[in-house]
Amino acid sequence: MPDALDGFDRKILQLVQRDCHMKAELIAEAVGLSASAVQRRLKRMRTDKIITAEIAVVDRKAIGRPMTFVAGLEIERENYSALAKFRAWADKQDEIQQAYYVTGSTDIILIISAEDVEAYDAISASIMMHHPQIRRINTNVVLNVLKLGLFLPVESEVPGD
Amino acid sequence: MPDALDGFDRKILQLVQRDCHMKAELIAEAVGLSASAVQRRLKRMRTDKIITAEIAVVDRKAIGRPMTFVAGLEIERENYSALAKFRAWADKQDEIQQAYYVTGSTDIILIISAEDVEAYDAISASIMMHHPQIRRINTNVVLNVLKLGLFLPVESEVPGD
DNA sequence: CCTGAAAAGAACTTTCT
DNA sequence: AGAAAGTTCTTTTCAGG
């Protein structure tokens, strides 16, 4: 497992998590390395899957898909095979942005994008239809997206280093 | 508001939402345009804020921050000034990945990243301390991230076009 | 106005020290 | 790791539909 991140790697990650089109030279002077070194480290982190993807974030409203829903799913009897099946299915549903298997009375929490309420209704119906073991869906309509991102804080000081 | 997306734009968005480092020439042959045209459109969508960001997605476990929590916040009496204040505060908290203001008994739903349970406890305590109007926090520990992304489906056929 | 093609410029990749 | 040469991509320019 060749993934020991040092302080340079962490600083680089902190920057590209906000803007992955940032020029290597700019990153270099921010972290105190040469542009070559930065590129090398980025390449290594990509192949090592420390950076799992580099994606464009699109404005929901601009593309005519302004609504977001948070759905809480309750499963009849939780079992891992049902979970695996749900994961595989959810992967193919583009409307489902995120899916979390969680503790508590709710078993799965979904972040869902939809054109409007009717479109969401169709999606939730589809979920119920494809997964009989889901007992009920508790829906929260998002009135306002206060913050949106996938940023993870990366402490520069490594505890065990 | 100069943002009328045609079929080409939508196809481009569908691709760069999955990989924004994709070469213009590759996108070009996928959508049926020249590389120049693709670059022009990308540039326009960036300045028009249809593409709001281009970010690197990092593996939680690789950076020593393996845990995710979904927190449901109940506010004493919802008012927009408190909401605006919360938004501004949440923006600065790197551990808070996402924040949704929602309908239902829960008022705000947070997606929070943490090193471990103790770190989460400190964050939730901090939330309570900074926002007296928050009555309680209902926490769901994420056992498994089934799907993670910010992808939005972009229909190629435009309804009113 | 937007496309496509070629020239000019800038970035990334590789090699070497 | 850094610097420079080599390669590739992006950006600009320009002619055409």
Short mmCIF file of C-alpha atoms (C1' of nucleotides) in Angstrom, two decimals:
data_model
loop_
_atom_site.label_atom_id
_atom_site.label_comp_id
_atom_site.label_asym_id
_atom_site.label_seq_id
_atom_site.Cartn_x
_atom_site.Cartn_y
_atom_site.Cartn_z
CA MET A 1 0.00 0.00 0.00
CA PRO A 2 2.20 2.80 -1.26
CA ASP A 3 0.22 5.73 0.03
CA ALA A 4 2.05 7.63 2.70
CA LEU A 5 1.06 11.21 2.19
CA ASP A 6 3.53 13.79 3.34
CA GLY A 7 2.91 17.46 4.01
CA PHE A 8 3.39 18.42 0.36
CA ASP A 9 0.84 15.90 -0.84
CA ARG A 10 -1.66 17.16 1.70
CA LYS A 11 -1.22 20.75 0.70
CA ILE A 12 -1.65 19.83 -2.94
CA LEU A 13 -4.84 17.92 -2.16
CA GLN A 14 -6.22 20.86 -0.26
CA LEU A 15 -5.83 23.00 -3.37
CA VAL A 16 -7.02 20.63 -6.09
CA GLN A 17 -10.09 19.72 -4.07
CA ARG A 18 -11.17 23.32 -4.64
CA ASP A 19 -9.86 23.67 -8.20
CA CYS A 20 -8.36 20.78 -10.10
CA HIS A 21 -7.56 22.95 -13.13
CA MET A 22 -5.10 24.98 -11.13
CA LYS A 23 -1.79 25.25 -13.00
CA ALA A 24 1.01 23.11 -11.63
CA GLU A 25 3.26 26.14 -11.38
CA LEU A 26 0.75 27.96 -9.19
CA ILE A 27 0.39 24.96 -6.92
CA ALA A 28 4.16 24.68 -6.85
CA GLU A 29 4.76 28.14 -5.48
CA ALA A 30 1.93 27.72 -2.99
CA VAL A 31 3.35 24.55 -1.50
CA GLY A 32 7.06 25.20 -2.02
CA LEU A 33 8.01 22.73 -4.73
CA SER A 34 8.83 22.77 -8.42
CA ALA A 35 6.12 22.33 -11.01
CA SER A 36 7.60 18.97 -12.03
CA ALA A 37 7.40 17.66 -8.49
CA VAL A 38 3.78 18.74 -8.20
CA GLN A 39 2.85 16.95 -11.44
CA ARG A 40 4.64 13.83 -10.34
CA ARG A 41 2.80 13.81 -7.03
CA LEU A 42 -0.55 14.44 -8.68
CA LYS A 43 0.04 11.59 -11.10
CA ARG A 44 1.00 9.26 -8.27
CA MET A 45 -2.06 10.19 -6.21
CA ARG A 46 -4.27 9.55 -9.21
CA THR A 47 -2.87 6.10 -9.91
CA ASP A 48 -2.93 5.26 -6.20
CA LYS A 49 -6.61 6.28 -6.13
CA ILE A 50 -6.06 8.84 -3.42
CA ILE A 51 -7.62 11.15 -5.97
CA THR A 52 -10.56 9.04 -7.12
CA ALA A 53 -12.02 11.44 -9.68
CA GLU A 54 -11.82 14.92 -11.11
CA ILE A 55 -15.23 16.28 -11.93
CA ALA A 56 -17.07 19.36 -13.12
CA VAL A 57 -19.77 20.65 -10.77
CA VAL A 58 -22.82 21.89 -12.62
CA ASP A 59 -25.43 24.44 -11.55
CA ARG A 60 -28.71 22.65 -10.87
CA LYS A 61 -30.91 25.51 -11.95
CA ALA A 62 -29.01 26.24 -15.12
CA ILE A 63 -29.71 22.80 -16.50
CA GLY A 64 -33.38 22.78 -15.55
CA ARG A 65 -33.10 20.40 -12.64
CA PRO A 66 -33.52 22.73 -9.69
CA MET A 67 -34.91 20.41 -7.05
CA THR A 68 -33.11 18.26 -4.51
CA PHE A 69 -34.61 15.72 -2.13
CA VAL A 70 -33.25 13.88 0.85
CA ALA A 71 -34.88 10.48 1.13
CA GLY A 72 -34.70 8.26 4.20
CA LEU A 73 -35.31 4.60 3.46
CA GLU A 74 -36.36 1.96 5.95
CA ILE A 75 -35.51 -1.60 5.06
CA GLU A 76 -37.57 -4.58 6.24
CA ARG A 77 -34.74 -6.65 7.59
CA GLU A 78 -31.32 -5.32 6.84
CA ASN A 79 -29.10 -7.82 5.20
CA TYR A 80 -25.96 -7.30 3.24
CA SER A 81 -27.11 -9.00 0.07
CA ALA A 82 -30.04 -6.60 -0.21
CA LEU A 83 -27.62 -3.78 0.42
CA ALA A 84 -25.25 -4.93 -2.29
CA LYS A 85 -28.13 -5.23 -4.69
CA PHE A 86 -29.33 -1.75 -3.82
CA ARG A 87 -25.85 -0.33 -4.31
CA ALA A 88 -25.54 -1.84 -7.74
CA TRP A 89 -28.94 -0.51 -8.70
CA ALA A 90 -28.36 2.98 -7.28
CA ASP A 91 -25.09 3.21 -9.18
CA LYS A 92 -27.00 3.15 -12.43
CA GLN A 93 -29.61 5.72 -11.39
CA ASP A 94 -28.21 9.08 -12.39
CA GLU A 95 -30.78 10.96 -10.32
CA ILE A 96 -29.30 9.46 -7.17
CA GLN A 97 -26.28 11.59 -6.37
CA GLN A 98 -25.37 10.01 -3.08
CA ALA A 99 -26.40 7.00 -1.01
CA TYR A 100 -25.42 6.40 2.60
CA TYR A 101 -26.07 3.27 4.62
CA VAL A 102 -26.51 4.56 8.15
CA THR A 103 -27.27 3.65 11.74
CA GLY A 104 -30.57 4.60 13.36
CA SER A 105 -34.21 4.13 12.50
CA THR A 106 -33.46 5.10 8.92
CA ASP A 107 -31.31 2.61 7.05
CA ILE A 108 -30.37 4.41 3.87
CA ILE A 109 -30.20 8.12 3.12
CA LEU A 110 -30.31 9.28 -0.47
CA ILE A 111 -29.57 12.64 -2.03
CA ILE A 112 -31.71 12.83 -5.12
CA SER A 113 -31.85 15.37 -7.94
CA ALA A 114 -35.10 15.95 -9.80
CA GLU A 115 -36.70 18.28 -12.28
CA ASP A 116 -39.78 18.83 -10.13
CA VAL A 117 -41.97 17.15 -7.53
CA GLU A 118 -43.63 14.88 -10.05
CA ALA A 119 -40.30 13.65 -11.30
CA TYR A 120 -39.29 12.89 -7.74
CA ASP A 121 -42.50 10.99 -7.17
CA ALA A 122 -41.70 8.83 -10.16
CA ILE A 123 -38.22 8.15 -8.83
CA SER A 124 -39.43 7.19 -5.36
CA ALA A 125 -42.05 4.94 -6.92
CA SER A 126 -39.32 3.32 -8.95
CA ILE A 127 -37.26 2.76 -5.83
CA MET A 128 -40.18 1.07 -4.10
CA MET A 129 -40.93 -1.05 -7.14
CA HIS A 130 -37.39 -2.31 -7.59
CA HIS A 131 -36.83 -3.00 -3.91
CA PRO A 132 -39.71 -4.76 -2.15
CA GLN A 133 -37.69 -5.00 1.06
CA ILE A 134 -37.95 -1.22 1.47
CA ARG A 135 -40.79 -0.58 3.89
CA ARG A 136 -41.13 3.16 3.57
CA ILE A 137 -39.53 6.33 2.29
CA ASN A 138 -39.38 9.48 4.33
CA THR A 139 -38.84 12.47 2.06
CA ASN A 140 -37.41 15.87 2.91
CA VAL A 141 -37.71 18.51 0.23
CA VAL A 142 -34.67 20.73 0.01
CA LEU A 143 -35.74 24.36 0.21
CA ASN A 144 -32.24 25.73 0.03
CA VAL A 145 -28.81 24.25 -0.60
CA LEU A 146 -26.71 26.04 2.00
CA LYS A 147 -23.46 24.32 1.14
CA LEU A 148 -22.45 21.86 -1.53
CA GLY A 149 -19.23 20.01 -2.06
CA LEU A 150 -17.12 16.93 -1.46
CA PHE A 151 -14.20 18.68 0.15
CA LEU A 152 -12.34 16.81 2.86
CA PRO A 153 -10.06 18.67 5.24
CA VAL A 154 -6.51 17.37 5.02
CA GLU A 155 -4.45 18.24 8.05
CA SER A 156 -0.97 19.27 7.08
CA GLU A 157 0.48 18.03 10.33
CA VAL A 158 0.41 14.27 10.21
CA PRO A 159 -0.28 12.62 13.60
CA GLY A 160 1.94 9.61 13.09
CA ASP A 161 4.72 10.96 10.92
CA MET B 1 -28.96 35.62 -18.94
CA PRO B 2 -27.01 34.09 -21.79
CA ASP B 3 -27.40 30.47 -20.92
CA ALA B 4 -29.38 28.55 -23.46
CA LEU B 5 -27.85 25.12 -23.50
CA ASP B 6 -28.19 23.19 -26.72
CA GLY B 7 -27.73 19.50 -27.27
CA PHE B 8 -23.97 19.80 -27.67
CA ASP B 9 -23.55 21.65 -24.40
CA ARG B 10 -25.59 19.03 -22.61
CA LYS B 11 -23.58 16.16 -23.99
CA ILE B 12 -20.36 17.91 -23.02
CA LEU B 13 -21.67 18.47 -19.48
CA GLN B 14 -22.58 14.83 -19.18
CA LEU B 15 -18.98 13.89 -19.91
CA VAL B 16 -17.08 16.45 -17.86
CA GLN B 17 -19.25 15.77 -14.84
CA ARG B 18 -17.63 12.35 -14.81
CA ASP B 19 -14.14 13.44 -15.85
CA CYS B 20 -13.20 17.06 -16.31
CA HIS B 21 -9.67 16.19 -17.45
CA MET B 22 -11.00 14.51 -20.54
CA LYS B 23 -9.17 15.80 -23.62
CA ALA B 24 -11.12 18.20 -25.79
CA GLU B 25 -10.46 16.05 -28.82
CA LEU B 26 -12.00 13.01 -27.14
CA ILE B 27 -15.05 14.99 -26.11
CA ALA B 28 -15.23 16.36 -29.62
CA GLU B 29 -15.50 13.01 -31.31
CA ALA B 30 -17.99 11.83 -28.71
CA VAL B 31 -20.37 14.74 -29.29
CA GLY B 32 -19.70 15.40 -32.96
CA LEU B 33 -17.85 18.70 -32.93
CA SER B 34 -14.29 19.94 -33.40
CA ALA B 35 -11.95 20.27 -30.46
CA SER B 36 -12.00 24.05 -30.82
CA ALA B 37 -15.75 24.20 -30.55
CA VAL B 38 -15.70 22.03 -27.44
CA GLN B 39 -13.13 24.27 -25.76
CA ARG B 40 -15.09 27.37 -26.65
CA ARG B 41 -18.26 25.92 -25.17
CA LEU B 42 -16.49 24.79 -22.04
CA LYS B 43 -15.02 28.23 -21.56
CA ARG B 44 -18.41 29.85 -22.01
CA MET B 45 -20.10 27.49 -19.55
CA ARG B 46 -17.41 28.24 -17.01
CA THR B 47 -17.78 32.00 -17.26
CA ASP B 48 -21.57 31.70 -17.29
CA LYS B 49 -21.31 29.65 -14.09
CA ILE B 50 -23.14 26.71 -15.58
CA ILE B 51 -20.01 24.85 -14.54
CA THR B 52 -19.52 26.20 -11.04
CA ALA B 53 -16.36 24.34 -10.13
CA GLU B 54 -13.95 21.63 -11.21
CA ILE B 55 -12.75 19.61 -8.28
CA ALA B 56 -10.67 16.61 -7.31
CA VAL B 57 -12.49 13.95 -5.31
CA VAL B 58 -10.33 12.45 -2.61
CA ASP B 59 -10.55 9.06 -0.92
CA ARG B 60 -11.69 9.51 2.68
CA LYS B 61 -9.78 6.57 4.05
CA ALA B 62 -6.55 7.40 2.28
CA ILE B 63 -6.28 10.72 4.04
CA GLY B 64 -7.14 9.37 7.47
CA ARG B 65 -10.64 10.77 7.67
CA PRO B 66 -12.72 7.65 7.15
CA MET B 67 -15.94 8.57 8.91
CA THR B 68 -19.02 10.32 7.62
CA PHE B 69 -22.03 11.49 9.59
CA VAL B 70 -25.45 12.70 8.58
CA ALA B 71 -26.73 15.22 11.10
CA GLY B 72 -30.33 16.39 11.31
CA LEU B 73 -30.71 19.76 13.02
CA GLU B 74 -33.88 21.11 14.60
CA ILE B 75 -34.11 24.86 14.90
CA GLU B 76 -36.09 26.60 17.63
CA ARG B 77 -38.03 28.94 15.41
CA GLU B 78 -36.97 28.96 11.82
CA ASN B 79 -36.15 32.38 10.58
CA TYR B 80 -34.17 33.41 7.60
CA SER B 81 -31.67 35.56 9.43
CA ALA B 82 -30.63 32.58 11.55
CA LEU B 83 -30.41 30.57 8.36
CA ALA B 84 -28.20 33.12 6.66
CA LYS B 85 -25.96 33.21 9.68
CA PHE B 86 -25.75 29.44 9.74
CA ARG B 87 -24.90 29.33 6.06
CA ALA B 88 -22.07 31.80 6.48
CA TRP B 89 -20.72 29.84 9.41
CA ALA B 90 -21.04 26.45 7.73
CA ASP B 91 -19.18 27.78 4.70
CA LYS B 92 -16.08 28.19 6.80
CA GLN B 93 -16.27 24.77 8.45
CA ASP B 94 -14.32 22.42 6.24
CA GLU B 95 -15.71 19.34 7.98
CA ILE B 96 -19.19 20.24 6.74
CA GLN B 97 -19.33 18.96 3.19
CA GLN B 98 -22.95 19.72 2.50
CA ALA B 99 -25.82 21.55 4.19
CA TYR B 100 -29.46 21.35 3.13
CA TYR B 101 -32.31 23.41 4.50
CA VAL B 102 -35.29 21.09 4.26
CA THR B 103 -38.97 20.64 4.96
CA GLY B 104 -40.21 18.30 7.70
CA SER B 105 -39.49 17.90 11.38
CA THR B 106 -35.78 18.28 10.68
CA ASP B 107 -34.77 21.73 9.49
CA ILE B 108 -31.22 21.30 8.35
CA ILE B 109 -29.39 18.20 7.17
CA LEU B 110 -25.61 18.15 7.22
CA ILE B 111 -23.11 15.78 5.67
CA ILE B 112 -20.09 15.85 7.91
CA SER B 113 -16.65 14.32 7.53
CA ALA B 114 -14.65 13.37 10.60
CA GLU B 115 -11.57 11.47 11.67
CA ASP B 116 -13.42 9.43 14.27
CA VAL B 117 -16.38 9.54 16.64
CA GLU B 118 -14.64 11.83 19.08
CA ALA B 119 -13.85 14.31 16.37
CA TYR B 120 -17.50 14.28 15.33
CA ASP B 121 -18.56 14.87 18.90
CA ALA B 122 -16.38 17.95 19.00
CA ILE B 123 -17.90 19.22 15.77
CA SER B 124 -21.48 18.73 16.93
CA ALA B 125 -20.64 20.43 20.20
CA SER B 126 -19.22 23.31 18.24
CA ILE B 127 -22.39 23.54 16.17
CA MET B 128 -24.52 23.70 19.30
CA MET B 129 -22.25 26.27 20.89
CA HIS B 130 -22.22 28.61 17.92
CA HIS B 131 -25.97 28.34 17.28
CA PRO B 132 -28.14 28.57 20.39
CA GLN B 133 -31.27 28.45 18.29
CA ILE B 134 -30.53 24.83 17.38
CA ARG B 135 -32.62 22.67 19.70
CA ARG B 136 -31.17 19.28 19.00
CA ILE B 137 -29.02 17.26 16.65
CA ASN B 138 -30.02 13.84 15.41
CA THR B 139 -26.97 11.95 14.22
CA ASN B 140 -26.78 9.05 11.79
CA VAL B 141 -23.42 7.35 11.54
CA VAL B 142 -22.57 6.31 8.00
CA LEU B 143 -21.66 2.63 7.95
CA ASN B 144 -21.11 2.49 4.24
CA VAL B 145 -20.99 5.05 1.45
CA LEU B 146 -22.95 3.29 -1.28
CA LYS B 147 -22.68 6.08 -3.81
CA LEU B 148 -20.89 9.40 -3.84
CA GLY B 149 -20.99 12.21 -6.35
CA LEU B 150 -22.50 15.46 -7.51
CA PHE B 151 -23.54 14.28 -10.94
CA LEU B 152 -26.71 15.77 -12.41
CA PRO B 153 -28.44 14.06 -15.32
CA VAL B 154 -28.64 16.38 -18.31
CA GLU B 155 -31.30 15.35 -20.76
CA SER B 156 -30.10 15.73 -24.30
CA GLU B 157 -33.59 16.39 -25.60
CA VAL B 158 -34.58 19.85 -24.46
CA PRO B 159 -38.28 20.20 -23.57
CA GLY B 160 -38.70 23.75 -24.83
CA ASP B 161 -36.28 23.92 -27.71
"C1'" DC C 1 -23.20 33.93 -34.72
"C1'" DC C 2 -20.88 29.65 -34.64
"C1'" DT C 3 -18.09 26.26 -36.91
"C1'" DG C 4 -13.47 24.02 -38.37
"C1'" DA C 5 -8.55 24.21 -39.35
"C1'" DA C 6 -4.02 25.87 -38.71
"C1'" DA C 7 -0.69 28.73 -36.22
"C1'" DA C 8 0.86 30.39 -31.78
"C1'" DG C 9 1.19 29.85 -27.08
"C1'" DA C 10 1.11 27.34 -22.74
"C1'" DA C 11 0.97 23.27 -20.11
"C1'" DC C 12 2.36 18.78 -19.15
"C1'" DT C 13 5.73 14.78 -19.52
"C1'" DT C 14 10.09 12.93 -19.79
"C1'" DT C 15 14.89 12.72 -19.25
"C1'" DC C 16 18.96 13.92 -17.08
"C1'" DT C 17 21.79 15.73 -13.33
"C1'" DA D 1 13.95 16.92 -6.12
"C1'" DG D 2 14.84 20.57 -9.93
"C1'" DA D 3 15.80 22.14 -14.69
"C1'" DA D 4 15.54 21.76 -19.55
"C1'" DA D 5 14.22 19.36 -23.72
"C1'" DG D 6 10.49 17.15 -25.98
"C1'" DT D 7 5.69 16.34 -26.51
"C1'" DT D 8 0.88 17.29 -26.10
"C1'" DC D 9 -2.93 20.13 -25.21
"C1'" DT D 10 -5.16 24.54 -25.31
"C1'" DT D 11 -5.92 29.16 -27.19
"C1'" DT D 12 -6.05 32.33 -30.72
"C1'" DT D 13 -6.65 33.67 -35.32
"C1'" DC D 14 -8.84 33.53 -39.63
"C1'" DA D 15 -11.66 32.01 -43.40
"C1'" DG D 16 -16.21 30.00 -44.46
"C1'" DG D 17 -21.26 28.67 -43.90
#
